[in-house]
Short mmCIF file of N, CA and C and ligand atoms in Angstrom, two decimals:
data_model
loop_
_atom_site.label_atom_id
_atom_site.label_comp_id
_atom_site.label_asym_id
_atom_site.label_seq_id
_atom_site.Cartn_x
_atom_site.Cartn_y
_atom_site.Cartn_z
N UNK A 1 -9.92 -21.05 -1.74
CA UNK A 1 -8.58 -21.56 -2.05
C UNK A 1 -7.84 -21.93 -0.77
N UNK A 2 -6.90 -22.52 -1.14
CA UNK A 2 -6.21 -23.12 0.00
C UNK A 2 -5.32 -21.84 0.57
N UNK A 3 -5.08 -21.39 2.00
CA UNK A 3 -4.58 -20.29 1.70
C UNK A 3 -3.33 -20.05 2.29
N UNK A 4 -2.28 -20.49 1.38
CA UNK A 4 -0.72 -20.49 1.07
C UNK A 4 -0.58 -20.05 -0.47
N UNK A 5 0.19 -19.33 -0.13
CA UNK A 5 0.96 -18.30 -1.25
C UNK A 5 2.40 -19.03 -1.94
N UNK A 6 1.70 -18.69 -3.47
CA UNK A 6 3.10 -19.27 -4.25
C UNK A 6 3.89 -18.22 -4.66
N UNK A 7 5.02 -18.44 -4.10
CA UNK A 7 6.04 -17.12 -4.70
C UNK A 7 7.15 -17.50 -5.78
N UNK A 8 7.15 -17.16 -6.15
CA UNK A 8 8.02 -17.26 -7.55
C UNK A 8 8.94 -16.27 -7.45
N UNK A 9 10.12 -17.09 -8.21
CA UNK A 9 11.08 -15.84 -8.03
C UNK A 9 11.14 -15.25 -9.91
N UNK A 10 12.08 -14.24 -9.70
CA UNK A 10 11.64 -13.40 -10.77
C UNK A 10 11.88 -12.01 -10.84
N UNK A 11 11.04 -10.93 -11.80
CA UNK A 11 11.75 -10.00 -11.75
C UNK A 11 10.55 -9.46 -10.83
N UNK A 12 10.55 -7.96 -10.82
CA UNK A 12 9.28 -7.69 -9.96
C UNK A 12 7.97 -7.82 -10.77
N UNK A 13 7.75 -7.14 -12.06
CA UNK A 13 6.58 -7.77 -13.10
C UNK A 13 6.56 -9.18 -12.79
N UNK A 14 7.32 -10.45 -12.89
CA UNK A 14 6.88 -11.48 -13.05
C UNK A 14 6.47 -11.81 -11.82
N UNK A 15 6.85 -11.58 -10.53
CA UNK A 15 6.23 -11.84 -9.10
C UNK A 15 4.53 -10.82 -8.80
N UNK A 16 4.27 -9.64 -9.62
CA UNK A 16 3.19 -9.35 -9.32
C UNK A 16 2.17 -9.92 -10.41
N UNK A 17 2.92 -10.69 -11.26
CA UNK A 17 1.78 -11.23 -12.25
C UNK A 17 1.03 -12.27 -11.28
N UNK A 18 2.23 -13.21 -11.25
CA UNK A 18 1.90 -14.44 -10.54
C UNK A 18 1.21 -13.84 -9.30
N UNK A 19 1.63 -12.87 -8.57
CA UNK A 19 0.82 -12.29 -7.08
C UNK A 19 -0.78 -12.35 -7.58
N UNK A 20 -1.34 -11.54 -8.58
CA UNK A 20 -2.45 -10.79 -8.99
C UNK A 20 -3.32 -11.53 -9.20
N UNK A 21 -3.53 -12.64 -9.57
CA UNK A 21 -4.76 -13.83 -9.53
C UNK A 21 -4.57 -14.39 -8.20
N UNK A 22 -3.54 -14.86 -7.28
CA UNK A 22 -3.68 -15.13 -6.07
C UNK A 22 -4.08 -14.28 -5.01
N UNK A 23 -3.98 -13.12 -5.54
CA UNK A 23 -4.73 -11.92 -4.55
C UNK A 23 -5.96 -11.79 -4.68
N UNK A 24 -6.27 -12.21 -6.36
CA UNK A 24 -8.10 -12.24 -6.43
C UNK A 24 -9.06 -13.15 -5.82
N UNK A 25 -8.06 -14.68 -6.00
CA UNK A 25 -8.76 -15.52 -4.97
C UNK A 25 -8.53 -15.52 -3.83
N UNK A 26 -8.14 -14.68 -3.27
CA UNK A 26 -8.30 -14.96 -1.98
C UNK A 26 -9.11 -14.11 -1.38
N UNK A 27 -9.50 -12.89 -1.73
CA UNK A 27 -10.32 -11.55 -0.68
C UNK A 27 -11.06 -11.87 -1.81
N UNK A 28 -11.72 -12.53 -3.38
CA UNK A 28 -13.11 -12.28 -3.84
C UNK A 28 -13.71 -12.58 -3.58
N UNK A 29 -13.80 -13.99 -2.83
CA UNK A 29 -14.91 -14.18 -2.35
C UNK A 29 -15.71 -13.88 -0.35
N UNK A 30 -14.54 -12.61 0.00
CA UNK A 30 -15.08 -12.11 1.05
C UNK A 30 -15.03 -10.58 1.07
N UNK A 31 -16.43 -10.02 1.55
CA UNK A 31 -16.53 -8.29 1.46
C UNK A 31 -16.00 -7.25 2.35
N UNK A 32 -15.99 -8.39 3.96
CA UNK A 32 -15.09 -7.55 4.60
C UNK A 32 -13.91 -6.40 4.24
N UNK A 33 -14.08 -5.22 4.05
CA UNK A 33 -12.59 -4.52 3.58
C UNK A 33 -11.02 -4.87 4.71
N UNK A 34 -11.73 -4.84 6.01
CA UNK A 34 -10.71 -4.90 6.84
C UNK A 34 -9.99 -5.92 6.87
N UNK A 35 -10.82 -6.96 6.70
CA UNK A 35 -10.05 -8.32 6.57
C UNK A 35 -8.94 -8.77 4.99
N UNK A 36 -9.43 -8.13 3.96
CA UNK A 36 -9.16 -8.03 2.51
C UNK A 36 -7.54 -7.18 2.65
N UNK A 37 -8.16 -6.42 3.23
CA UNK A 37 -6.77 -5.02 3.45
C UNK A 37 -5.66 -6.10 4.48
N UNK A 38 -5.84 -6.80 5.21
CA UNK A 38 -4.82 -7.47 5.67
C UNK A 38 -4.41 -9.16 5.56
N UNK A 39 -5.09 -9.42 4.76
CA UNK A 39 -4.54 -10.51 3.64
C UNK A 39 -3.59 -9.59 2.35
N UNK A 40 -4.00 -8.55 1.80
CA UNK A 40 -3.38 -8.17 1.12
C UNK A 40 -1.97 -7.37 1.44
N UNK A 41 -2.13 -7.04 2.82
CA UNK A 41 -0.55 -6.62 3.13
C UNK A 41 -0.11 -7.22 3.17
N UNK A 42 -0.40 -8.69 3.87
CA UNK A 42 -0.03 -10.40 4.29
C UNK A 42 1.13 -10.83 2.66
N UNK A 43 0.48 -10.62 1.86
CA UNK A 43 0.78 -11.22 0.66
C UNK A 43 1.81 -10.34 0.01
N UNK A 44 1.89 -8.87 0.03
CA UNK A 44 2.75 -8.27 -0.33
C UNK A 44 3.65 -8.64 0.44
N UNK A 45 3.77 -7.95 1.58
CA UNK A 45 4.79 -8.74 2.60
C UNK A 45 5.45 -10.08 2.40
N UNK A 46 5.13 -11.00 2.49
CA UNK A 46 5.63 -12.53 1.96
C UNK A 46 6.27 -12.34 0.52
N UNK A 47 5.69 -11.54 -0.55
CA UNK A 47 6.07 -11.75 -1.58
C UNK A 47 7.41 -10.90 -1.89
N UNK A 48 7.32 -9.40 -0.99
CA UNK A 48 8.62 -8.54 -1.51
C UNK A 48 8.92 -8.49 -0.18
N UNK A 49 8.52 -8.77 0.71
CA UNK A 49 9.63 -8.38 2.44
C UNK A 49 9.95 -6.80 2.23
N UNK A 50 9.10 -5.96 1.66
CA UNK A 50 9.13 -4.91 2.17
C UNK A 50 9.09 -4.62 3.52
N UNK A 51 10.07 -3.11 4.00
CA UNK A 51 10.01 -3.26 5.24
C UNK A 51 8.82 -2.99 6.13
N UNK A 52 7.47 -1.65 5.36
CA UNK A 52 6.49 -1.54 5.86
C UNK A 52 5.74 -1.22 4.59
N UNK A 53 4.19 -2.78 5.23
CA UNK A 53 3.38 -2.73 4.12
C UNK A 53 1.99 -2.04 4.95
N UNK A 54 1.06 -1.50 5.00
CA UNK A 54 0.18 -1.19 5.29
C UNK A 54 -1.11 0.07 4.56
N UNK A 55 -2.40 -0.12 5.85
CA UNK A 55 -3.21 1.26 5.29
C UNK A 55 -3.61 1.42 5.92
N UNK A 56 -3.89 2.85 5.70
CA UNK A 56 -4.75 3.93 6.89
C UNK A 56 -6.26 3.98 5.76
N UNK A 57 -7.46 3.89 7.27
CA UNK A 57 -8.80 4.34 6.45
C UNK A 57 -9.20 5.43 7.02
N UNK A 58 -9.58 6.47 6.06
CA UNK A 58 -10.21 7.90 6.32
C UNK A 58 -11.47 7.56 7.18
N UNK A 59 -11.35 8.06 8.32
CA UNK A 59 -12.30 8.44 9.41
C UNK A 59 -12.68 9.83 9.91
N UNK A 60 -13.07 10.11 9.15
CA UNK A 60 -13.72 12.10 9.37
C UNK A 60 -12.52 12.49 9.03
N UNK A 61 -11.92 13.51 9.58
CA UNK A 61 -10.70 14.48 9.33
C UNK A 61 -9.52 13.53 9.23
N UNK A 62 -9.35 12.68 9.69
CA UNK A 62 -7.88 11.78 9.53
C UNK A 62 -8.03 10.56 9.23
N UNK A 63 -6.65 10.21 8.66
CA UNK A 63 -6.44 8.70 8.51
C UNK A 63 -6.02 7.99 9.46
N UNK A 64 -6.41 6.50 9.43
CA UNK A 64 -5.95 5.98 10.88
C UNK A 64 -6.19 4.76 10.45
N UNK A 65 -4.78 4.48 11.32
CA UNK A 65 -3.80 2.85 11.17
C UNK A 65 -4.99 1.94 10.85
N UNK A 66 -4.81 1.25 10.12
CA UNK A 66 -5.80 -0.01 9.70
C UNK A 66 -4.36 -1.34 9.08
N UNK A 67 -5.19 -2.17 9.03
CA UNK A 67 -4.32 -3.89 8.95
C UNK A 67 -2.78 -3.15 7.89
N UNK A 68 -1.66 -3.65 8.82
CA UNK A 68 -0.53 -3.36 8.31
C UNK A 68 0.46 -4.85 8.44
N UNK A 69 1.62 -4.72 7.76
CA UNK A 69 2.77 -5.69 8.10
C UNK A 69 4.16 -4.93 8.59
N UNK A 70 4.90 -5.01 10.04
CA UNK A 70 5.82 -4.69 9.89
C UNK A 70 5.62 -3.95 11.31
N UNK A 71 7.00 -3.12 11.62
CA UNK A 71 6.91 -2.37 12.96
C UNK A 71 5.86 -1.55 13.39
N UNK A 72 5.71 -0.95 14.70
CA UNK A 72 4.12 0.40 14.99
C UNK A 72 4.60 1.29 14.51
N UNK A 73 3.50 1.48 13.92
CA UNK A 73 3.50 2.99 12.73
C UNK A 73 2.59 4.19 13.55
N UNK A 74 2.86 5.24 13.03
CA UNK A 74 1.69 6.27 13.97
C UNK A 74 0.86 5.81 13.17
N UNK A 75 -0.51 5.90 14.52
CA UNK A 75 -1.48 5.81 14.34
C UNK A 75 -3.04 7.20 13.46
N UNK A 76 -2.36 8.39 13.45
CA UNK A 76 -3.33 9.15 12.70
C UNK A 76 -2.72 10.24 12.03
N UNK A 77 -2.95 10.44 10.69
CA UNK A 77 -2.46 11.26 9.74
C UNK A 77 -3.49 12.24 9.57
N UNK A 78 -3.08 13.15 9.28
CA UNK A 78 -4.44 14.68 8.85
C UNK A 78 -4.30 14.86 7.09
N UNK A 79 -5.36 15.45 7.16
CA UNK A 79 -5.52 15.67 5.82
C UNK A 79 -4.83 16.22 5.00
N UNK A 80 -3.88 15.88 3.92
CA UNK A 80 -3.13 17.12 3.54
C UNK A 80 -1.70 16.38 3.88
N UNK A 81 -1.30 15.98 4.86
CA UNK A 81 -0.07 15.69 5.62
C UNK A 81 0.84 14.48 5.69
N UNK A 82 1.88 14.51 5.26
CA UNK A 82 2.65 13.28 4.54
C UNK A 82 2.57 13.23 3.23
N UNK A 83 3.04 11.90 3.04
CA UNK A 83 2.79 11.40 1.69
C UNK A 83 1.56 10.80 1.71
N UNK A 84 1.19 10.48 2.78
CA UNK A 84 -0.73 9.24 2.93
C UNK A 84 -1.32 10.64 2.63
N UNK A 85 -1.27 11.55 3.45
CA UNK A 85 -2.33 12.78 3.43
C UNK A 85 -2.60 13.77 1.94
N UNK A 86 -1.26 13.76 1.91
CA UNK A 86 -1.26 14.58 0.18
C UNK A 86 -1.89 13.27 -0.97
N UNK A 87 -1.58 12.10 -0.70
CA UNK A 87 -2.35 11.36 -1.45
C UNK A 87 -4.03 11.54 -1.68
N UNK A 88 -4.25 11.27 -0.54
CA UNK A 88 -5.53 11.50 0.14
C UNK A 88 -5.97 12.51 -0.37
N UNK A 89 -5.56 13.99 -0.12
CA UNK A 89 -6.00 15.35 -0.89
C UNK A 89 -6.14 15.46 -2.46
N UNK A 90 -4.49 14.51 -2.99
CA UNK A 90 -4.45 15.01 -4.62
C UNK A 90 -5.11 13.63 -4.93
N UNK A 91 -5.83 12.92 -4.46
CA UNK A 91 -6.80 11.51 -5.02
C UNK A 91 -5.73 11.00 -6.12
N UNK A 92 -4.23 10.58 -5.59
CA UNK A 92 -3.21 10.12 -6.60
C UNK A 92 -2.38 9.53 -6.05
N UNK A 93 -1.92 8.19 -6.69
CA UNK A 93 -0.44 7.80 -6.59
C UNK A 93 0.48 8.68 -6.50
N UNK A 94 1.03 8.24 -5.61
CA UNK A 94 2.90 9.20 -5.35
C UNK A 94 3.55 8.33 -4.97
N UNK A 95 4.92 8.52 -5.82
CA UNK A 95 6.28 7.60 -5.32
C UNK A 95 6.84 8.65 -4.89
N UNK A 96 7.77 8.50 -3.82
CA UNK A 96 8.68 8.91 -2.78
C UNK A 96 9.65 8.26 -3.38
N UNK A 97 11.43 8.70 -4.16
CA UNK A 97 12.02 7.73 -4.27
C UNK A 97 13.11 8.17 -3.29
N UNK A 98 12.81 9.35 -2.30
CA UNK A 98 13.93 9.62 -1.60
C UNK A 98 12.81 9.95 -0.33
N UNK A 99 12.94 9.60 0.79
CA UNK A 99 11.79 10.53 1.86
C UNK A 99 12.37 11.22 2.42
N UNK A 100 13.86 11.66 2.73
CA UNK A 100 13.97 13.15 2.94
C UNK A 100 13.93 14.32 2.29
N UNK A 101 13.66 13.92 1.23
CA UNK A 101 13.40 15.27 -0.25
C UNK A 101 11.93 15.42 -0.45
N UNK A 102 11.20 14.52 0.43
CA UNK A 102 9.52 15.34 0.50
C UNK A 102 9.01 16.09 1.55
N UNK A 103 8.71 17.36 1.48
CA UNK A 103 8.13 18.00 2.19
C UNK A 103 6.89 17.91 2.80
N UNK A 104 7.44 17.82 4.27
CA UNK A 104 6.49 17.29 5.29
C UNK A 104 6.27 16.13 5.53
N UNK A 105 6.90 14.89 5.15
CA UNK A 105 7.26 13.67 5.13
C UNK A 105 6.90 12.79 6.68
N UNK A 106 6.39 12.11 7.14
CA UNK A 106 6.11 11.77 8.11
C UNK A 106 6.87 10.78 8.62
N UNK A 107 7.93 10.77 9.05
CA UNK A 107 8.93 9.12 9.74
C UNK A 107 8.68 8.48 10.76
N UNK A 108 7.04 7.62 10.25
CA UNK A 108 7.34 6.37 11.47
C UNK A 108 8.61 5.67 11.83
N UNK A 109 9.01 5.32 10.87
CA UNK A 109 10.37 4.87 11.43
C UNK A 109 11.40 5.88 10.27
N UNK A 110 12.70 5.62 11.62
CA UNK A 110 14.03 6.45 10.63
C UNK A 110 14.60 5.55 9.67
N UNK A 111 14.10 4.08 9.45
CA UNK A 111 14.82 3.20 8.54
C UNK A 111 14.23 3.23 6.95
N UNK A 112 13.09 4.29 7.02
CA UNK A 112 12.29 3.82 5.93
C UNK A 112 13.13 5.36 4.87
N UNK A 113 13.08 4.42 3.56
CA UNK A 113 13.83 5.66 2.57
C UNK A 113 13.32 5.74 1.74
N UNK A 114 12.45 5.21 0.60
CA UNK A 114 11.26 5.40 0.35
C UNK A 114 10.24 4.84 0.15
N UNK A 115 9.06 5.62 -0.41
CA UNK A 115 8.06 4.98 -0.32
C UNK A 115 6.47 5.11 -1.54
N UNK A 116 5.82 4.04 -1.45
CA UNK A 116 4.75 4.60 -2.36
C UNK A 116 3.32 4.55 -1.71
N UNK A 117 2.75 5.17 -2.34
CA UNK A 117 1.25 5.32 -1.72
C UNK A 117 0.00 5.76 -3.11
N UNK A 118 -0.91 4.64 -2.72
CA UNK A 118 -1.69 4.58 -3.37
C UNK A 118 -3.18 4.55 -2.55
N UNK A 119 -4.19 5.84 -3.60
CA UNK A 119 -5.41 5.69 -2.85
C UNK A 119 -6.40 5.11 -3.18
N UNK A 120 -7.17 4.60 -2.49
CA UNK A 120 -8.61 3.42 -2.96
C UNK A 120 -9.84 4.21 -2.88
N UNK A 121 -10.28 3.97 -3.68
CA UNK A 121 -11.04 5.69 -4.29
C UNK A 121 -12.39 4.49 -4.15
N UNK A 122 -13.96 4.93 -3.74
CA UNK A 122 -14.70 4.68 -3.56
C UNK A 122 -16.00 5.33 -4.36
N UNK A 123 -16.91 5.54 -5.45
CA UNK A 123 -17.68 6.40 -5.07
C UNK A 123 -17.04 7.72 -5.30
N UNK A 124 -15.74 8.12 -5.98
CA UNK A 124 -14.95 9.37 -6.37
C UNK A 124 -14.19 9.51 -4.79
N UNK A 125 -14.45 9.38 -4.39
CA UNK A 125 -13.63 9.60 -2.97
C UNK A 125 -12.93 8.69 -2.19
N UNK A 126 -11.61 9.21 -1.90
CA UNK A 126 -10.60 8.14 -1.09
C UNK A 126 -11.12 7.48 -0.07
N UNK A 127 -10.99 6.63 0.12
CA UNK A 127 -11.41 5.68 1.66
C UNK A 127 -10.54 5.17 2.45
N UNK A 128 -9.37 5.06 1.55
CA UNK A 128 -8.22 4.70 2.21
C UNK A 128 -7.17 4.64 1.76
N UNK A 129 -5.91 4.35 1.94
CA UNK A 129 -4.51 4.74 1.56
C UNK A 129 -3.98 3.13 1.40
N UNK A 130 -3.06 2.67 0.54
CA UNK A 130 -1.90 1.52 1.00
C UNK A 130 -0.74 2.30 1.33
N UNK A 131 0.18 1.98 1.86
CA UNK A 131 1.45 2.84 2.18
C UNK A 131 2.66 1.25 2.28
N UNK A 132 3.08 1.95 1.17
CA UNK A 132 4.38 0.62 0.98
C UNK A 132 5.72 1.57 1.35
N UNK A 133 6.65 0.62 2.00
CA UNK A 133 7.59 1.17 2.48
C UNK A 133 9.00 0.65 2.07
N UNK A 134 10.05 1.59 1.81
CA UNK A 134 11.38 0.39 1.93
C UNK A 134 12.17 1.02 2.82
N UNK A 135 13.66 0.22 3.00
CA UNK A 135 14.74 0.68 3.30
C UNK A 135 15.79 0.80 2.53
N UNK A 136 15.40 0.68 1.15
CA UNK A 136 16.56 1.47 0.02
C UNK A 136 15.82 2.60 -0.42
N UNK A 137 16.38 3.60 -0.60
CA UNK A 137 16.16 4.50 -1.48
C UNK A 137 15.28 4.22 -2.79
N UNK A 138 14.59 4.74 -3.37
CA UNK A 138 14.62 4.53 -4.93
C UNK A 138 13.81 3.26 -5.24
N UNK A 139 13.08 2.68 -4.43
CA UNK A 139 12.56 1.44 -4.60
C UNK A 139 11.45 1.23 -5.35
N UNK A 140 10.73 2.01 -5.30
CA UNK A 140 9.48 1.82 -6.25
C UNK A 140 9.45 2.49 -7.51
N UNK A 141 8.45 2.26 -8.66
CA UNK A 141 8.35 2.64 -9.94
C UNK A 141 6.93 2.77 -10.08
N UNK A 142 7.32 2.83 -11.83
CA UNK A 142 5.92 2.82 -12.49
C UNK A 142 5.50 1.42 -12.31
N UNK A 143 6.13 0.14 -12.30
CA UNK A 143 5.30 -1.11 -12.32
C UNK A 143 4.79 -1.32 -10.77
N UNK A 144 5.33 -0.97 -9.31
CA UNK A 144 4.75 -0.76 -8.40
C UNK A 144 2.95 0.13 -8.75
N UNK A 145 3.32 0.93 -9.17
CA UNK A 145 1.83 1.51 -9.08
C UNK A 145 1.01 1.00 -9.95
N UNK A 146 1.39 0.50 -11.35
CA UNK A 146 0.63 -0.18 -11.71
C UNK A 146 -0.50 -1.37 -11.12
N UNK A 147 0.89 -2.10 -10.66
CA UNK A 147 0.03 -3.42 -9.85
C UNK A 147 -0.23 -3.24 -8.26
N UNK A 148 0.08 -1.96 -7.51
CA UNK A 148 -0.49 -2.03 -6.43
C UNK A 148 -1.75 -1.28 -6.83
N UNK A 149 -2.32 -0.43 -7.88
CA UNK A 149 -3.35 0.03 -7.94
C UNK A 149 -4.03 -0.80 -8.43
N UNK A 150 -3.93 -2.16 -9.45
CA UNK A 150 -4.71 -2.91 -10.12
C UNK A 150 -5.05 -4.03 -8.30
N UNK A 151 -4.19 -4.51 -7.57
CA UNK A 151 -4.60 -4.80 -6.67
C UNK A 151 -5.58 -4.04 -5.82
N UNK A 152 -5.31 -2.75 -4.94
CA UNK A 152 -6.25 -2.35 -4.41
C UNK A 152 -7.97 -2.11 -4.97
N UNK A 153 -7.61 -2.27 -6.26
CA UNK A 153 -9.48 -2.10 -6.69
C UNK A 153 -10.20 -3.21 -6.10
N UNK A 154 -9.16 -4.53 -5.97
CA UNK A 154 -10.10 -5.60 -6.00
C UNK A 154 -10.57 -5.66 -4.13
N UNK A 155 -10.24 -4.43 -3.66
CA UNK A 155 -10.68 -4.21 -1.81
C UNK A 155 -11.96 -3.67 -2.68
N UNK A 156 -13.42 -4.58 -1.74
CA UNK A 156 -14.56 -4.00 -1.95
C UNK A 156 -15.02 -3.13 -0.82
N UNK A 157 -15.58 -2.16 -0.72
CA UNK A 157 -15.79 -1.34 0.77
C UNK A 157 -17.25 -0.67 0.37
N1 SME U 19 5.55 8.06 5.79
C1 SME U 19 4.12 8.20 5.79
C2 SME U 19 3.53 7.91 7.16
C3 SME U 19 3.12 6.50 7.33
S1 SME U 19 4.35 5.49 7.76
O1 SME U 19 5.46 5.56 6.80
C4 SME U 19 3.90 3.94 8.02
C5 SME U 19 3.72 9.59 5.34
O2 SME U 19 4.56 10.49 5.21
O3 SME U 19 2.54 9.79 5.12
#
């Protein structure tokens, strides 16, 4: 495909509908994960201007920075730790709709208020994290996880 993104305006369902076939053509027909994982932040990014889109991939004991959109984020999370890490442990979506009301919360940046995180499960086991970010409070839902989890399946690894 040609590769420019149509954005539509809309509500957030109607922008991840329209997102979700343009996300398929574009990383299906390549296996690279690394490259897939940052077309797909590429596209979130453009589409919601979230303030931080990115993912960490599990490398032995920690996670670590892989293709992101947006300011430097730390680079390695432990197991267990944050919202990426407890993801990582409980093999589950978590919305953050406040990030100073989660315990042990990790603040790459002080602008971010909340956040969601979803894991890309391989083979029963996480491989890697998305970590969507905002600067309002309260930003994500159930239709975020819906369609960021129906997106991340289509990362082949
Ligand atoms: N807030 C995350 C760390 C990653 S950054 O937000 C990019 C966490 O608590 O795991």
């Amino acid at each position: 495909m040609a590769e420019e993104l149509v954005i539509i305006q809309g509500s957030k369902e109607e922008r991840y509908e329209a997102l979700l076939p343009q996300i398929e053509a574009l990383i299906g027909g390549e296996e690279d994960a690394v490259a897939n994982m940052a077309n797909v932040a590429a596209a979130l990014k453009q589409t919601f201007d979230f303030f931080w889109i990115g993912f960490y991939m599990v490398k032995g004991e920690a996670l670590v920075l892989a293709p992101f959109q947006g300011p430097v984020a730390c680079t390695r999370i432990g197991y267990g730790k944050g919202v990426c890490g407890t993801a990582w442990k409980e093999v589950r979506t978590i919305i953050v709709p406040d990030v100073d009301l989660f315990p042990g919360h990790i603040a790459c940046s002080s602008a971010s208020r909340s956040e969601i995180v979803v894991p890309l499960i391989s083979n029963q086991k996480v491989v890697a994290v998305l970590d969507v970010d905002s600067d309002a409070l309260n930003a994500f839902d159930a239709t975020d996880a819906f369609y960021l989890e129906k997106i991340i399946k289509l990362i082949k690894n």
